[in-house]
Amino acid sequence: MNRVAAFLLRALGLALFCLIAMWWLAPPAAAQGAASDFDHLRTGFALTGTHTNARCESCHVGGIFKGTPRDCESCHVSGARLARANVVKTTTHVPTQATCDTCHSTRAFSGARMNHAGIARGTCTTCHNGVQASGKSVDHFRTTASCDTCHSTAAWRPASNFDHAGVAPGTCATCHDGTRATGRGNSHTPFQLVPAIAGTACDTCHKAGFTTWAPARLHTSVNVTAQCSTCHLPTRPANATHAGKTDCETCHKSTTGWPGAKVVHAGFNAATDCAGCHNGTGGVTGKGISHIPAGGANCFACHGTSSWKPSKFNHSQGTMAGQCASCHSGAFPPAGGKPASHTPYQLVSASAGANCDTCHKAGYTAWTPAKFHANVSVTAQCSTCHLALRPTNATHSGQTACEACHKATTNWSAGKVDHSLYNAATNCASCHNGTGGVTGKHATHIPVGTTNCIACHSATGSGWKPSSFNHSQVAATARCATCHTGTFAPADGKPVNHTPYQLAAATASANCDTCHKAGYAAWTPAKLHTSVNVTAQCSTCHLSLRPTNATHTGQTLCENCHKSTSTWSSGKVDHGTFNAATNCASCHNGSSGV
């Protein structure tokens, strides 16, 4: 009986446990609020870090609460009963007998802090081999010394106390390259850019030993005679004297002291590039903007090293022939230039490229006298220079081509037009245009188109008038009315009682010689109907000439009765062509005798 009771009690207890576990581990929605109030600390094991998010059954397997292990190893060591899918200690873990929580926390396995107390010196690489723990990097300088010779357990860097004993002189940069060990800073003197010292090692200048880099004495240790600006250019004084200068050694002759520097000109000569320094910058005198353009000539050719001014220019320092205008433009005093009244020879094609000494032959001592025409042959463009000097009279007024009358450059006064050289190809109208006192074609001149004057007029003596026009100089056929309008005397025009043929459509565009067939000698007689066929508009000409009788009164269409232009008297209406469509009453209306 006692066994049965005991069995029932155990069964009841197990059922109760299951109910409680089910309620606690997977409570329904209504019961979750109560489960969240459970304080795990009452069990003696506080849930911290990532344990706060772990499911209960992860540790309480099969609903068994009592006897649940509290050590890390039971869950986090491979093969342990509760390890299952948990994070476990790797095979490459540092070999240690210490418990997990000695280095790790419940927050995360990474970032472990190991207590190195008791670790034997010289055994760092046992763990710090790059597999079990961080080890020596690939860019670490080569050494067989133990890690803790330079590094401490508190931090790898900075490393100190490196024993430089045995390090060969001149090999500092092997390690001190800024990666393996401290190297040159950004502001270090750029000595490697100077050929004389490019290959020197750190300890060439750094003589204080291994304890400190500074102070270092470059010029005490190395002899440098040039390329000073490679290192000293950024530190030069910010004043006018130094602005733009790049060669320190030009003035500074010693590496022991910068002050008191001064250029020694005594050694300079014609081969010296004076302009290399004397360029007007850095407080050094240079060539002014109005300086004579000396081309490639050195300053030394005119100036002395002891006295810059006055110069000793005497035209012998360079090639001057054909180059006068390079300096003598008025822009480079004291070299004089052309006066405002100078002959504008540059506008004349023949002399446009001429230099001053083309006309000025007196040499460097005097410009005048200059003989232009004696040295340059000009056959045209005379007015370019002489127009402003021509006489103010009617003959010259408006004239722009001097050479049209003046045939010689040696004597102007003999200028007179020589017409004997002109012919039918001469453009007479270019001069004879009625301006400048020269006779020209008047407003009522017969229009002859582009025909030259010489076709009718003579070029010599008194042959200008009368003209010799005989209708052969210009094509006259069908063009009579061009001149014979009564406007261009002596060519007469139509009389006032001329037949108004231009009002009849058939003859409106007819020219004079359509009817006047007698040629140029006489206008009459003229036969209109013999030359032109007119079948209508007879009244245009004949209305005012019709008989004053009843038959003709009111009639305006002559051709109604007069059927022929050869005779009027036979005029009679031909009724043979009329029919039922004819409006007989238009004529047979009892008027005009009909």
Coordinates of C-alpha atoms in Angstrom, one line a residue:
M1 CA 0.0 0.0 0.0
N2 CA 2.8 2.3 0.8
R3 CA 4.4 1.6 -2.5
V4 CA 1.2 2.4 -4.3
A5 CA 0.9 5.6 -2.4
A6 CA 4.4 6.5 -3.2
F7 CA 4.0 5.8 -6.8
L8 CA 0.8 7.9 -7.0
L9 CA 2.5 10.8 -5.2
R10 CA 5.4 10.6 -7.7
A11 CA 3.0 10.5 -10.6
L12 CA 1.1 13.4 -9.2
G13 CA 4.2 15.4 -8.7
L14 CA 5.4 14.7 -12.2
A15 CA 2.1 15.7 -13.7
L16 CA 2.2 18.9 -11.6
F17 CA 5.7 19.6 -12.7
C18 CA 4.7 19.2 -16.4
L19 CA 1.8 21.5 -15.9
I20 CA 4.0 24.1 -14.3
A21 CA 6.7 23.6 -17.0
M22 CA 4.2 23.9 -19.8
W23 CA 2.8 27.0 -18.2
W24 CA 6.3 28.5 -17.7
L25 CA 8.0 27.5 -20.9
A26 CA 5.2 27.8 -23.3
P27 CA 2.5 29.7 -21.5
P28 CA -0.7 30.7 -23.3
A29 CA -1.3 34.4 -24.1
A30 CA -3.2 34.9 -21.0
A31 CA -0.5 33.5 -18.7
Q32 CA 2.7 35.1 -20.3
G33 CA 2.4 38.2 -18.1
A34 CA 2.7 36.1 -15.0
A35 CA 5.8 34.2 -16.4
S36 CA 7.7 37.4 -17.2
D37 CA 7.6 38.2 -13.5
F38 CA 9.8 35.2 -12.6
D39 CA 13.1 36.3 -11.0
H40 CA 15.7 33.7 -12.1
L41 CA 18.1 35.2 -9.5
R42 CA 16.1 33.3 -6.8
T43 CA 17.6 30.1 -8.2
G44 CA 21.0 31.4 -7.3
F45 CA 22.1 31.8 -11.0
A46 CA 21.5 35.3 -12.5
L47 CA 20.8 35.5 -16.2
T48 CA 23.1 38.1 -17.8
G49 CA 24.3 39.0 -21.3
T50 CA 23.1 36.7 -24.1
H51 CA 21.7 34.3 -21.4
T52 CA 18.7 36.6 -21.0
N53 CA 17.5 35.6 -24.5
A54 CA 18.1 31.9 -24.2
R55 CA 15.0 29.5 -24.1
C56 CA 14.5 27.7 -20.8
E57 CA 14.7 24.2 -22.4
S58 CA 18.2 25.1 -23.7
C59 CA 19.5 24.5 -20.2
H60 CA 16.5 22.7 -18.5
V61 CA 16.4 19.6 -20.7
G62 CA 13.4 17.4 -20.3
G63 CA 11.9 19.8 -17.8
I64 CA 14.4 19.0 -15.1
F65 CA 15.3 22.1 -13.2
K66 CA 17.2 20.6 -10.3
G67 CA 20.8 19.9 -10.9
T68 CA 21.1 22.2 -13.9
P69 CA 24.9 23.0 -14.3
R70 CA 26.1 26.5 -13.7
D71 CA 29.6 26.3 -15.2
C72 CA 30.4 27.5 -18.8
E73 CA 32.1 24.3 -19.8
S74 CA 29.0 22.1 -19.4
C75 CA 27.4 24.1 -22.3
H76 CA 30.3 25.6 -24.2
V77 CA 32.7 22.7 -24.7
S78 CA 32.4 20.5 -27.6
G79 CA 31.0 17.0 -26.7
A80 CA 29.4 18.3 -23.4
R81 CA 25.9 17.1 -22.6
L82 CA 24.3 20.5 -23.0
A83 CA 26.6 21.9 -25.7
R84 CA 24.4 20.9 -28.7
A85 CA 24.1 24.0 -31.0
N86 CA 25.8 26.4 -28.6
V87 CA 29.0 28.3 -29.3
V88 CA 31.9 26.1 -28.2
K89 CA 35.6 26.4 -27.6
T90 CA 37.5 26.1 -30.9
T91 CA 40.2 23.6 -31.5
T92 CA 42.6 26.5 -32.0
H93 CA 41.8 28.0 -28.6
V94 CA 44.7 29.1 -26.4
P95 CA 45.7 26.1 -24.3
T96 CA 44.6 27.0 -20.7
Q97 CA 43.2 25.3 -17.6
A98 CA 41.4 28.4 -16.5
T99 CA 37.6 28.5 -16.6
C100 CA 35.9 30.3 -19.5
D101 CA 34.6 33.2 -17.4
T102 CA 38.2 34.0 -16.5
C103 CA 38.6 35.7 -19.9
H104 CA 35.1 35.7 -21.4
S105 CA 31.8 37.3 -20.4
T106 CA 28.2 36.4 -21.0
R107 CA 27.9 39.4 -23.4
A108 CA 30.2 37.9 -26.1
F109 CA 33.0 35.4 -26.6
S110 CA 35.0 37.9 -28.6
G111 CA 37.1 40.6 -27.0
A112 CA 38.3 38.3 -24.3
R113 CA 40.7 39.8 -21.8
M114 CA 43.3 37.3 -20.6
N115 CA 45.1 37.7 -17.3
H116 CA 48.8 37.1 -18.2
A117 CA 49.8 36.9 -14.6
G118 CA 52.0 33.9 -14.2
I119 CA 52.9 33.6 -17.9
A120 CA 56.6 32.7 -18.2
R121 CA 58.7 35.3 -20.0
G122 CA 59.8 34.4 -23.5
T123 CA 56.7 32.2 -24.1
C124 CA 54.5 34.8 -25.9
T125 CA 54.7 33.0 -29.2
T126 CA 53.2 29.9 -27.7
C127 CA 49.8 31.6 -28.1
H128 CA 50.6 34.7 -30.1
N129 CA 51.3 32.8 -33.3
G130 CA 48.6 34.3 -35.5
V131 CA 46.3 31.3 -35.1
Q132 CA 45.4 31.0 -31.4
A133 CA 46.0 34.7 -30.8
S134 CA 47.3 37.7 -32.8
G135 CA 50.9 37.3 -33.7
K136 CA 53.7 39.2 -35.3
S137 CA 52.5 41.0 -38.5
V138 CA 54.0 40.3 -41.9
D139 CA 55.6 43.8 -42.0
H140 CA 57.2 43.3 -38.6
F141 CA 61.0 43.8 -38.8
R142 CA 63.1 40.7 -38.6
T143 CA 64.2 39.7 -35.1
T144 CA 64.7 36.6 -33.0
A145 CA 64.1 38.5 -29.7
S146 CA 61.1 37.4 -27.6
C147 CA 58.0 39.5 -27.9
D148 CA 58.1 40.7 -24.3
T149 CA 61.5 42.2 -25.0
C150 CA 59.8 45.2 -26.5
H151 CA 56.0 44.6 -26.0
S152 CA 54.1 44.4 -22.7
T153 CA 51.0 42.4 -21.8
A154 CA 49.1 45.7 -21.3
A155 CA 49.3 46.6 -25.0
W156 CA 51.3 45.7 -28.1
R157 CA 52.0 49.4 -28.9
P158 CA 54.0 51.4 -28.5
A159 CA 56.9 48.9 -28.4
S160 CA 59.9 50.1 -26.4
N161 CA 63.2 49.1 -25.1
F162 CA 64.4 47.6 -28.4
D163 CA 68.0 46.7 -28.0
H164 CA 69.9 48.2 -31.0
A165 CA 73.1 46.5 -30.0
G166 CA 74.4 44.8 -33.1
V167 CA 72.4 46.9 -35.6
A168 CA 74.8 47.7 -38.4
P169 CA 75.5 51.5 -39.1
G170 CA 73.6 52.9 -42.0
T171 CA 70.7 50.4 -41.8
C172 CA 68.3 52.5 -39.7
A173 CA 65.8 52.9 -42.6
T174 CA 65.6 49.1 -42.9
C175 CA 63.2 49.2 -39.9
H176 CA 62.5 52.9 -39.4
D177 CA 60.4 53.3 -42.6
G178 CA 57.2 54.5 -40.9
T179 CA 55.6 51.0 -41.1
R180 CA 57.8 48.7 -39.2
A181 CA 59.0 51.4 -36.9
T182 CA 58.9 55.2 -36.6
G183 CA 60.1 56.8 -39.8
R184 CA 60.7 60.3 -41.2
G185 CA 57.8 62.8 -40.4
N186 CA 55.9 64.8 -43.1
S187 CA 58.0 67.9 -42.3
H188 CA 61.4 66.2 -42.5
T189 CA 64.1 68.0 -44.5
P190 CA 63.8 66.6 -48.1
F191 CA 67.5 65.7 -48.2
Q192 CA 67.0 62.8 -50.6
L193 CA 66.2 65.3 -53.4
V194 CA 69.7 66.7 -53.3
P195 CA 72.1 64.5 -55.4
A196 CA 75.1 65.1 -53.1
I197 CA 73.3 63.5 -50.1
A198 CA 70.5 61.5 -51.7
G199 CA 72.0 58.2 -50.6
T200 CA 72.9 59.1 -47.0
A201 CA 71.5 57.0 -44.1
C202 CA 69.7 58.4 -41.0
D203 CA 72.7 58.1 -38.7
T204 CA 74.7 60.3 -41.1
C205 CA 73.0 63.3 -39.5
H206 CA 71.3 61.8 -36.4
K207 CA 74.3 61.3 -34.1
A208 CA 72.5 61.2 -30.7
G209 CA 72.3 57.4 -30.8
F210 CA 69.3 55.2 -30.4
T211 CA 67.6 57.2 -27.6
T212 CA 66.5 60.2 -29.7
W213 CA 66.4 61.3 -33.3
A214 CA 67.1 64.9 -32.6
P215 CA 69.1 67.1 -32.8
A216 CA 70.4 66.4 -36.3
R217 CA 73.2 68.5 -38.0
L218 CA 73.0 68.1 -41.8
H219 CA 75.7 70.6 -43.0
T220 CA 78.0 69.6 -40.1
S221 CA 77.9 66.0 -41.5
V222 CA 77.4 66.5 -45.2
N223 CA 79.0 69.0 -47.7
V224 CA 76.3 70.7 -49.9
T225 CA 77.3 73.4 -52.4
A226 CA 74.2 73.6 -54.6
Q227 CA 70.5 72.9 -54.6
C228 CA 70.0 74.7 -51.3
S229 CA 66.4 75.7 -52.3
T230 CA 65.4 72.0 -52.4
C231 CA 65.2 72.2 -48.6
H232 CA 65.2 75.9 -47.8
L233 CA 62.7 77.3 -50.3
P234 CA 59.6 77.0 -48.0
T235 CA 61.5 78.6 -45.1
R236 CA 62.9 81.7 -47.0
P237 CA 61.8 85.1 -45.6
A238 CA 58.5 86.5 -47.0
N239 CA 59.9 89.8 -48.4
A240 CA 60.5 91.4 -51.8
T241 CA 64.2 90.5 -51.8
H242 CA 63.5 86.7 -51.7
A243 CA 60.2 86.7 -53.7
G244 CA 60.6 84.6 -56.8
K245 CA 64.1 83.5 -56.0
T246 CA 65.0 79.8 -56.2
D247 CA 68.8 79.7 -56.2
C248 CA 69.9 80.4 -52.6
E249 CA 73.6 79.9 -53.4
T250 CA 73.6 82.8 -55.8
C251 CA 73.8 85.2 -52.9
H252 CA 74.4 82.9 -49.9
K253 CA 78.0 81.6 -50.2
S254 CA 78.2 79.7 -46.9
T255 CA 76.3 77.0 -45.2
T256 CA 77.4 78.2 -41.7
G257 CA 75.5 81.5 -41.7
W258 CA 72.7 82.9 -43.9
P259 CA 72.8 86.6 -42.8
G260 CA 75.0 89.1 -44.7
A261 CA 74.5 87.5 -48.1
K262 CA 75.3 89.8 -51.0
V263 CA 75.9 89.2 -54.7
V264 CA 79.5 89.6 -55.9
H265 CA 79.3 91.0 -59.4
A266 CA 83.1 91.1 -59.9
G267 CA 83.1 87.7 -61.5
F268 CA 80.4 88.4 -64.0
N269 CA 81.1 89.1 -67.7
A270 CA 79.4 89.1 -71.2
A271 CA 78.6 85.5 -70.8
T272 CA 76.6 86.0 -67.6
D273 CA 72.8 85.8 -67.7
C274 CA 72.2 89.1 -66.0
A275 CA 68.4 88.9 -66.6
G276 CA 68.3 85.7 -64.6
C277 CA 68.4 87.8 -61.4
H278 CA 67.7 91.3 -62.8
N279 CA 64.1 90.7 -63.7
G280 CA 62.4 93.3 -61.6
T281 CA 61.3 90.9 -58.9
G282 CA 62.5 90.2 -55.3
G283 CA 63.7 93.8 -54.9
V284 CA 66.3 93.5 -57.7
T285 CA 66.4 96.1 -60.5
G286 CA 65.1 94.8 -63.8
K287 CA 64.5 96.0 -67.3
G288 CA 61.7 98.6 -67.4
I289 CA 58.6 98.2 -69.6
S290 CA 59.9 101.0 -71.8
H291 CA 63.4 99.6 -72.2
I292 CA 64.7 99.4 -75.7
P293 CA 64.1 95.8 -77.1
A294 CA 67.6 94.5 -77.2
G295 CA 66.6 91.0 -78.4
G296 CA 69.1 88.4 -77.1
A297 CA 71.8 90.9 -76.2
N298 CA 73.0 90.6 -72.6
C299 CA 72.6 93.5 -70.2
F300 CA 76.4 93.5 -69.9
A301 CA 76.6 94.7 -73.5
C302 CA 75.4 98.2 -72.4
H303 CA 75.4 98.2 -68.6
G304 CA 78.3 97.8 -66.2
T305 CA 78.3 95.7 -63.0
S306 CA 79.5 98.7 -61.0
S307 CA 77.0 101.2 -62.4
W308 CA 73.7 100.2 -64.0
K309 CA 73.1 103.7 -65.5
P310 CA 73.9 105.4 -67.7
S311 CA 74.1 102.8 -70.5
K312 CA 76.7 103.0 -73.2
F313 CA 74.5 102.0 -76.1
N314 CA 76.1 103.1 -79.4
H315 CA 74.4 100.8 -82.0
S316 CA 77.4 98.5 -82.1
Q317 CA 76.1 95.9 -79.7
G318 CA 74.0 94.1 -82.2
T319 CA 72.9 93.9 -85.8
M320 CA 71.1 97.2 -86.5
A321 CA 70.6 97.2 -90.3
G322 CA 66.9 97.0 -91.2
Q323 CA 65.9 97.0 -87.5
C324 CA 65.7 100.7 -86.7
A325 CA 61.9 100.6 -86.2
S326 CA 62.3 97.9 -83.5
C327 CA 63.4 100.7 -81.1
H328 CA 62.6 103.9 -82.9
S329 CA 58.9 103.7 -82.4
G330 CA 58.5 106.4 -79.8
A331 CA 57.8 103.9 -77.1
F332 CA 61.3 103.4 -75.9
P333 CA 63.0 106.7 -74.9
P334 CA 65.5 108.1 -75.4
A335 CA 65.2 106.4 -78.8
G336 CA 63.1 108.9 -80.8
G337 CA 60.3 107.8 -83.1
K338 CA 58.4 109.1 -86.1
P339 CA 56.9 112.6 -85.7
A340 CA 53.1 113.0 -86.1
S341 CA 53.7 114.7 -89.5
H342 CA 55.9 111.8 -90.9
T343 CA 55.1 110.6 -94.4
P344 CA 52.7 107.7 -94.1
Y345 CA 54.9 105.4 -96.3
Q346 CA 53.7 102.3 -94.6
L347 CA 50.3 102.6 -96.3
V348 CA 51.9 102.4 -99.7
S349 CA 52.3 98.9 -101.1
A350 CA 55.8 99.5 -102.6
S351 CA 57.2 100.8 -99.3
A352 CA 55.0 99.1 -96.6
G353 CA 57.7 96.8 -95.4
A354 CA 60.5 99.3 -95.6
N355 CA 62.6 100.0 -92.5
C356 CA 63.7 103.5 -91.4
D357 CA 67.2 103.2 -92.9
T358 CA 65.6 102.6 -96.3
C359 CA 65.3 106.4 -96.7
H360 CA 67.3 107.7 -93.7
K361 CA 70.9 107.1 -95.0
A362 CA 72.7 109.5 -92.7
G363 CA 73.5 106.7 -90.2
Y364 CA 72.9 106.6 -86.4
T365 CA 73.9 110.3 -85.8
A366 CA 71.1 111.9 -87.7
W367 CA 67.7 111.0 -89.2
T368 CA 67.5 113.7 -91.8
P369 CA 67.7 114.3 -94.7
A370 CA 65.7 111.4 -96.0
K371 CA 65.0 111.0 -99.8
F372 CA 62.0 108.7 -100.2
H373 CA 61.6 108.6 -104.1
A374 CA 65.3 108.4 -104.5
N375 CA 65.3 105.0 -102.7
V376 CA 61.8 103.6 -103.4
S377 CA 60.1 103.3 -106.7
V378 CA 56.4 104.3 -106.4
T379 CA 54.2 104.3 -109.5
A380 CA 50.8 104.5 -107.8
Q381 CA 49.1 105.3 -104.5
C382 CA 50.6 108.8 -104.6
S383 CA 47.6 110.3 -102.8
T384 CA 48.3 108.1 -99.7
C385 CA 51.0 110.7 -98.8
H386 CA 50.3 113.7 -101.0
L387 CA 46.5 114.0 -100.8
A388 CA 46.7 116.3 -97.7
L389 CA 49.3 118.5 -99.5
R390 CA 47.4 119.1 -102.8
P391 CA 46.5 122.7 -103.7
T392 CA 43.1 123.9 -102.7
N393 CA 41.7 124.8 -106.1
A394 CA 39.0 123.6 -108.4
T395 CA 41.4 121.5 -110.5
H396 CA 42.5 119.3 -107.6
S397 CA 39.2 119.3 -105.7
G398 CA 37.9 115.8 -105.5
Q399 CA 40.9 114.3 -107.2
T400 CA 42.4 111.2 -105.4
A401 CA 44.7 109.7 -108.1
C402 CA 47.7 112.1 -108.4
E403 CA 49.4 109.9 -111.0
A404 CA 46.5 110.4 -113.4
C405 CA 48.1 113.8 -114.3
H406 CA 51.5 113.8 -112.6
K407 CA 53.7 111.4 -114.5
A408 CA 57.0 111.9 -112.6
T409 CA 58.0 111.7 -109.0
T410 CA 60.9 114.1 -109.6
N411 CA 58.8 117.1 -110.5
W412 CA 55.1 117.8 -109.6
S413 CA 54.8 121.2 -111.3
A414 CA 55.1 119.6 -114.7
G415 CA 52.0 117.6 -114.1
K416 CA 49.4 117.8 -117.0
V417 CA 47.1 115.2 -118.5
D418 CA 48.5 113.8 -121.7
H419 CA 45.5 112.7 -123.7
S420 CA 47.6 111.5 -126.6
L421 CA 48.1 108.2 -124.8
Y422 CA 44.4 107.5 -124.5
N423 CA 42.3 105.4 -126.8
A424 CA 39.0 103.5 -127.0
A425 CA 40.0 101.4 -124.0
T426 CA 40.5 104.4 -121.7
N427 CA 37.8 105.1 -119.0
C428 CA 37.4 108.8 -119.8
A429 CA 34.5 109.1 -117.3
S430 CA 36.8 108.3 -114.4
C431 CA 38.1 111.8 -114.7
H432 CA 35.5 113.5 -116.8
N433 CA 32.8 113.3 -114.3
G434 CA 32.1 117.0 -113.9
T435 CA 34.0 117.4 -110.7
G436 CA 37.3 119.0 -109.8
G437 CA 37.1 121.5 -112.7
V438 CA 37.1 118.7 -115.3
T439 CA 34.4 118.7 -117.9
G440 CA 31.9 115.8 -117.6
K441 CA 28.8 114.4 -119.2
H442 CA 25.9 116.8 -118.5
A443 CA 22.4 115.9 -117.3
T444 CA 20.8 116.0 -120.8
H445 CA 23.5 114.0 -122.6
I446 CA 22.3 111.3 -124.9
P447 CA 22.2 108.0 -122.9
V448 CA 24.9 105.9 -124.5
G449 CA 25.2 103.2 -121.7
T450 CA 28.8 102.1 -121.0
T451 CA 30.1 103.3 -124.3
N452 CA 33.4 105.2 -123.8
C453 CA 33.5 109.0 -124.4
I454 CA 36.2 108.6 -127.0
A455 CA 33.7 106.8 -129.3
C456 CA 32.1 110.2 -130.1
H457 CA 34.5 112.7 -128.7
S458 CA 38.2 113.4 -129.5
A459 CA 40.8 113.2 -126.8
T460 CA 43.0 116.0 -128.2
G461 CA 42.7 119.7 -128.8
S462 CA 39.2 121.1 -129.3
G463 CA 37.7 117.8 -130.4
W464 CA 35.6 117.5 -127.3
K465 CA 32.7 119.4 -129.1
P466 CA 30.9 118.9 -131.3
S467 CA 30.5 115.2 -131.1
S468 CA 30.8 112.9 -134.0
F469 CA 27.8 110.7 -133.2
N470 CA 26.6 108.8 -136.4
H471 CA 24.5 106.1 -134.8
S472 CA 27.3 103.6 -135.3
Q473 CA 28.9 103.9 -131.9
V474 CA 25.9 102.3 -130.1
A475 CA 23.5 99.6 -131.3
A476 CA 20.5 101.8 -132.4
T477 CA 18.1 99.3 -134.0
A478 CA 14.8 99.3 -132.1
R479 CA 16.2 101.8 -129.6
C480 CA 15.4 105.2 -131.2
A481 CA 13.1 106.2 -128.4
T482 CA 15.9 105.8 -125.9
C483 CA 17.4 109.1 -127.1
H484 CA 14.6 110.6 -129.3
T485 CA 12.3 111.7 -126.5
G486 CA 12.9 115.4 -126.9
T487 CA 14.9 115.4 -123.7
F488 CA 18.4 114.8 -125.1
A489 CA 19.2 117.6 -127.6
P490 CA 20.1 117.7 -130.4
A491 CA 18.2 114.4 -130.7
D492 CA 14.6 115.6 -131.4
G493 CA 11.4 113.7 -130.3
K494 CA 7.8 113.2 -131.4
P495 CA 5.8 116.4 -132.3
V496 CA 2.8 117.2 -130.2
N497 CA 0.4 116.1 -133.1
H498 CA 2.1 112.8 -133.6
T499 CA -0.3 109.8 -134.0
P500 CA -0.9 108.4 -130.5
Y501 CA 0.0 104.9 -131.6
Q502 CA 1.2 103.9 -128.1
L503 CA -2.5 103.8 -127.0
A504 CA -3.3 101.0 -129.4
A505 CA -2.5 97.6 -128.0
A506 CA -1.0 96.2 -131.2
T507 CA 1.5 99.1 -131.4
A508 CA 2.0 100.1 -127.8
S509 CA 5.5 98.6 -127.6
A510 CA 6.6 99.6 -131.1
N511 CA 9.8 101.6 -131.4
C512 CA 10.3 104.6 -133.8
D513 CA 11.9 102.6 -136.5
T514 CA 8.9 100.3 -136.7
C515 CA 7.2 102.9 -138.9
H516 CA 10.0 105.3 -139.7
K517 CA 11.9 103.2 -142.3
A518 CA 14.0 106.0 -143.9
G519 CA 16.9 105.3 -141.5
Y520 CA 18.9 107.9 -139.5
A521 CA 18.7 110.6 -142.2
A522 CA 15.0 111.4 -142.1
W523 CA 12.0 110.6 -139.9
T524 CA 9.3 111.0 -142.6
P525 CA 7.4 109.5 -144.4
A526 CA 6.2 106.9 -141.9
K527 CA 3.6 104.2 -142.8
L528 CA 1.9 102.8 -139.7
H529 CA -0.6 100.3 -141.3
T530 CA 2.0 99.2 -143.8
S531 CA 4.3 98.1 -140.9
V532 CA 1.8 97.1 -138.1
N533 CA -1.4 95.1 -138.4
V534 CA -4.1 96.9 -136.4
T535 CA -7.6 95.4 -136.4
A536 CA -9.2 97.2 -133.5
Q537 CA -8.9 100.4 -131.5
C538 CA -9.0 102.5 -134.7
S539 CA -10.8 105.3 -132.8
T540 CA -7.7 105.7 -130.6
C541 CA -6.1 107.6 -133.4
H542 CA -8.9 108.3 -135.9
L543 CA -11.8 109.5 -133.6
S544 CA -10.7 113.1 -133.7
L545 CA -10.4 112.9 -137.5
R546 CA -13.8 111.5 -138.4
P547 CA -16.3 113.5 -140.6
T548 CA -18.7 115.8 -138.8
N549 CA -21.9 114.4 -140.2
A550 CA -24.9 112.5 -138.8
T551 CA -23.6 109.1 -139.9
H552 CA -20.4 109.4 -137.8
T553 CA -21.9 111.3 -134.9
G554 CA -21.7 109.2 -131.7
Q555 CA -19.8 106.4 -133.4
T556 CA -16.6 105.2 -131.5
L557 CA -15.8 101.9 -133.3
C558 CA -14.5 102.7 -136.8
E559 CA -14.0 99.0 -137.5
N560 CA -17.7 98.3 -137.4
C561 CA -18.0 99.8 -140.9
H562 CA -14.5 100.3 -142.1
K563 CA -13.1 96.8 -142.8
S564 CA -9.8 97.8 -144.3
T565 CA -6.9 99.8 -143.1
S566 CA -5.8 100.5 -146.7
T567 CA -8.8 102.8 -147.5
W568 CA -11.5 104.5 -145.5
S569 CA -13.8 105.5 -148.3
S570 CA -15.0 102.0 -149.0
G571 CA -16.3 101.6 -145.5
K572 CA -19.7 99.9 -145.5
V573 CA -21.5 97.6 -143.0
D574 CA -21.4 94.0 -144.2
H575 CA -24.7 92.5 -143.1
G576 CA -23.8 89.1 -144.5
T577 CA -22.4 88.0 -141.3
F578 CA -25.3 89.0 -139.0
N579 CA -28.0 86.5 -137.8
A580 CA -30.8 86.1 -135.3
A581 CA -28.4 86.6 -132.5
T582 CA -27.3 90.0 -133.7
N583 CA -28.6 93.0 -131.8
C584 CA -29.8 95.0 -134.8
A585 CA -31.4 97.7 -132.7
S586 CA -28.0 98.8 -131.4
C587 CA -27.4 100.5 -134.7
H588 CA -30.9 100.7 -136.2
N589 CA -32.2 103.1 -133.6
G590 CA -33.3 106.0 -135.9
S591 CA -30.3 108.1 -135.1
S592 CA -27.1 108.9 -137.1
G593 CA -29.0 108.5 -140.3
V594 CA -29.7 104.8 -139.7

